[in-house]
C-alpha positions as semicolon CSV with decimal commas, in nm:
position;residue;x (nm);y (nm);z (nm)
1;X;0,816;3,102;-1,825
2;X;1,002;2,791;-2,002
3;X;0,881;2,464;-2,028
4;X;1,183;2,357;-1,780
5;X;1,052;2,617;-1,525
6;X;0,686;2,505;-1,545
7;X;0,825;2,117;-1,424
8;X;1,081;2,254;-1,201
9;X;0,794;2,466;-1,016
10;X;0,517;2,154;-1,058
11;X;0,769;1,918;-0,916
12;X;0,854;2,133;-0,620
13;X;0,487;2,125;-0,528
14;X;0,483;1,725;-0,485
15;X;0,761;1,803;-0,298
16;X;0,510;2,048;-0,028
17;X;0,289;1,781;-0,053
18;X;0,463;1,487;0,046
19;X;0,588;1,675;0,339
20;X;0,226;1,781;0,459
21;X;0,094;1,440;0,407
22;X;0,384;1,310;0,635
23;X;0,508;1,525;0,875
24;X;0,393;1,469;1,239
25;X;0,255;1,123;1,175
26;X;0,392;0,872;1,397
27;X;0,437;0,501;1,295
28;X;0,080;0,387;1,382
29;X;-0,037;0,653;1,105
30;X;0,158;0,646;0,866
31;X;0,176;0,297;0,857
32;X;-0,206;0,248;0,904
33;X;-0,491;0,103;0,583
34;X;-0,840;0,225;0,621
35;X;-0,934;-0,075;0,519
36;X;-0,741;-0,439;0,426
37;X;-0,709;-0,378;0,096
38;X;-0,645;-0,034;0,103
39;X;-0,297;0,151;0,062
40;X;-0,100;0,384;0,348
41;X;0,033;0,673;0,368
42;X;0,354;0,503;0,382
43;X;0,291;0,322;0,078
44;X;0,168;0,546;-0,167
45;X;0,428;0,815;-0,030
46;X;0,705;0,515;-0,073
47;X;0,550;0,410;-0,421
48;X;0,504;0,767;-0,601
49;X;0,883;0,839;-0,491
50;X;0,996;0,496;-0,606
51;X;0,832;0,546;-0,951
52;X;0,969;0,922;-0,975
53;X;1,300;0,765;-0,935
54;X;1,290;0,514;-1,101
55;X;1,151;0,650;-1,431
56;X;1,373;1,024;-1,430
57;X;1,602;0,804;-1,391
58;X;1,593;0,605;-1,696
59;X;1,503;0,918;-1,861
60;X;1,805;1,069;-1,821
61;X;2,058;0,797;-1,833
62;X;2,102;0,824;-1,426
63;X;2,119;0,599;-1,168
64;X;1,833;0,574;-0,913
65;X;1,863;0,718;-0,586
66;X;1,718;0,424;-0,419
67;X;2,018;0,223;-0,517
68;X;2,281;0,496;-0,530
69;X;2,238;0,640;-0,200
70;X;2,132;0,324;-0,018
71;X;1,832;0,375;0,038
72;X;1,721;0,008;-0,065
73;X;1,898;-0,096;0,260
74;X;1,799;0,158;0,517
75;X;1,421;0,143;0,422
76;X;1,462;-0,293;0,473
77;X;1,189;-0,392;0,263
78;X;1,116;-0,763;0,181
79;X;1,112;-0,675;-0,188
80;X;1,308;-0,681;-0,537
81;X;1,547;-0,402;-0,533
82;X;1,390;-0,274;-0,848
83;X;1,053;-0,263;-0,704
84;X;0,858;0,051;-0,748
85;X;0,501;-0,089;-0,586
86;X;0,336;-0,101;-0,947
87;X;0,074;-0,393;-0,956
88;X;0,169;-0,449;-0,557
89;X;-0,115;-0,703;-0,398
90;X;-0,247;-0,599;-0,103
91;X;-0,021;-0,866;0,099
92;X;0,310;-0,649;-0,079
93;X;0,129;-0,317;0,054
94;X;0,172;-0,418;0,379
95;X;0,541;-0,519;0,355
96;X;0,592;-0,152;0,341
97;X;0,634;-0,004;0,673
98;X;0,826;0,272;0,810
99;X;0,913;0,338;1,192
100;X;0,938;0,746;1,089
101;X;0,799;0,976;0,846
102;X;1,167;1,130;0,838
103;X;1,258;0,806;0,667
104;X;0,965;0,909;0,369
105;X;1,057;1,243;0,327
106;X;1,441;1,213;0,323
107;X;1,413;0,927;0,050
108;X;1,207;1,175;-0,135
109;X;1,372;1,520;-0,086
110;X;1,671;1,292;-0,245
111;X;1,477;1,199;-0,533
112;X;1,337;1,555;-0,604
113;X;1,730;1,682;-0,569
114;X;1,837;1,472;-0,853
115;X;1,484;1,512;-1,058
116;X;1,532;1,903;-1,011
117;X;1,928;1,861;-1,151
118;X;1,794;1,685;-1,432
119;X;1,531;1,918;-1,519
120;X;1,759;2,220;-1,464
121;X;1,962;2,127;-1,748
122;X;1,676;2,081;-2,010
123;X;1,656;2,220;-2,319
124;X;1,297;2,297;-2,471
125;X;1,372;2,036;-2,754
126;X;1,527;1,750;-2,517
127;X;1,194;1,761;-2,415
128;X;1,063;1,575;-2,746
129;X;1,358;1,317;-2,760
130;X;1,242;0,962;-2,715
131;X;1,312;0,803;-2,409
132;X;1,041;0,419;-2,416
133;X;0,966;0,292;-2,745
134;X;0,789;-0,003;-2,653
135;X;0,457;0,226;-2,652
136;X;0,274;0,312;-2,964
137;X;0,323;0,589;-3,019
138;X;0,664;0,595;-2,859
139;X;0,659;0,816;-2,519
140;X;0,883;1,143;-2,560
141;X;1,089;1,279;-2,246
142;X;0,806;1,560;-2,196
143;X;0,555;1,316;-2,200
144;X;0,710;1,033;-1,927
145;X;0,764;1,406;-1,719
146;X;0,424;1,483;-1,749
147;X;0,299;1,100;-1,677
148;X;0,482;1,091;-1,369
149;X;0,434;1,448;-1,236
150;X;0,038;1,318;-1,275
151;X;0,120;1,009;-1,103
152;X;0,290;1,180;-0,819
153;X;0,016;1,406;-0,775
154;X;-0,248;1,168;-0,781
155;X;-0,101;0,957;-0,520
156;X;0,029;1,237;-0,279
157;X;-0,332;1,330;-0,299
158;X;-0,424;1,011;-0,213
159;X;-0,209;1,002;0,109
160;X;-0,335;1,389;0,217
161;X;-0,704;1,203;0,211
162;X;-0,575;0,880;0,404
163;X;-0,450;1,126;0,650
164;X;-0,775;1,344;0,685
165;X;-0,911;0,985;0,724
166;X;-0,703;0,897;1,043
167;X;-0,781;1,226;1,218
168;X;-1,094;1,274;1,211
169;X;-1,157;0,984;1,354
């Protein structure tokens, strides 16, 4: 197995697992914060696909979904366009609402579409080439793909255990 085929098989799993977390969730749900200060479904599905855009994007010189394919203006959020959640307050977290998880998973089966195009057409050393140098030391293409893939993950987990919270109550 190739490096390429490792992410390409790692990304399609936060793929599965947004759609679990979401799917059959109405509004109230998915939209619902166990407690005031603490994120939603909704959210941290919204967030870990906004930072998956926005950061393959940059990566790979392409322009983000969320912009591209309008998906700024259908979700109708009272924030920045370039807003990806990161450092959100807990009065921003609630801004983000959705009225169907449809709306979640289509924004991020579009994201994974262009992340999987992207990866498809890696070679094993694009995968050192620097894409940030404003870290020390400066972050390499394989790295920002790892960092994200373990963002995703953490925050799709997140959302599966926000949604075991709602039913069982």
């Amino acid at each position: 197995m190739h490096a390429k085929d490792i992410l390409i098989d790692a990304y399609s799993r936060i793929q599965e697992e947004v759609h679990a977390a979401v799917e059959g969730l109405g509004p109230d749900d998915l939209n619902a914060r166990p407690s005031v200060d603490a994120n939603s479904i909704t959210w941290l599905v919204w967030h870990l696909t906004r930072v998956q855009d926005d950061h393959v994007a940059d990566a790979f010189a392409l322009d983000q979904v969320w912009l591209t394919q309008d998906w700024q203006k259908t979700f109708g959020l009272e924030l920045p366009r370039h807003d990806t959640g990161y450092g959100h307050s807990s009065t921003k977290v609630a801004k983000v609402r959705v009225d169907s998880g449809d709306l979640l998973t289509g924004y991020y089966d579009a994201v994974h579409e262009q992340t999987l195009g992207a990866l498809r057409a890696l070679a094993a050393k694009d995968l050192e080439r620097i894409v940030d140098e404003r870290w020390d030391p400066p972050v390499s293409l394989g790295a920002r793909l790892v960092s994200v893939l373990s963002d995703d993950l953490q925050h799709v987990g997140q959302a599966a255990y926000v949604r075991g919270l709602l039913q069982s109550r």
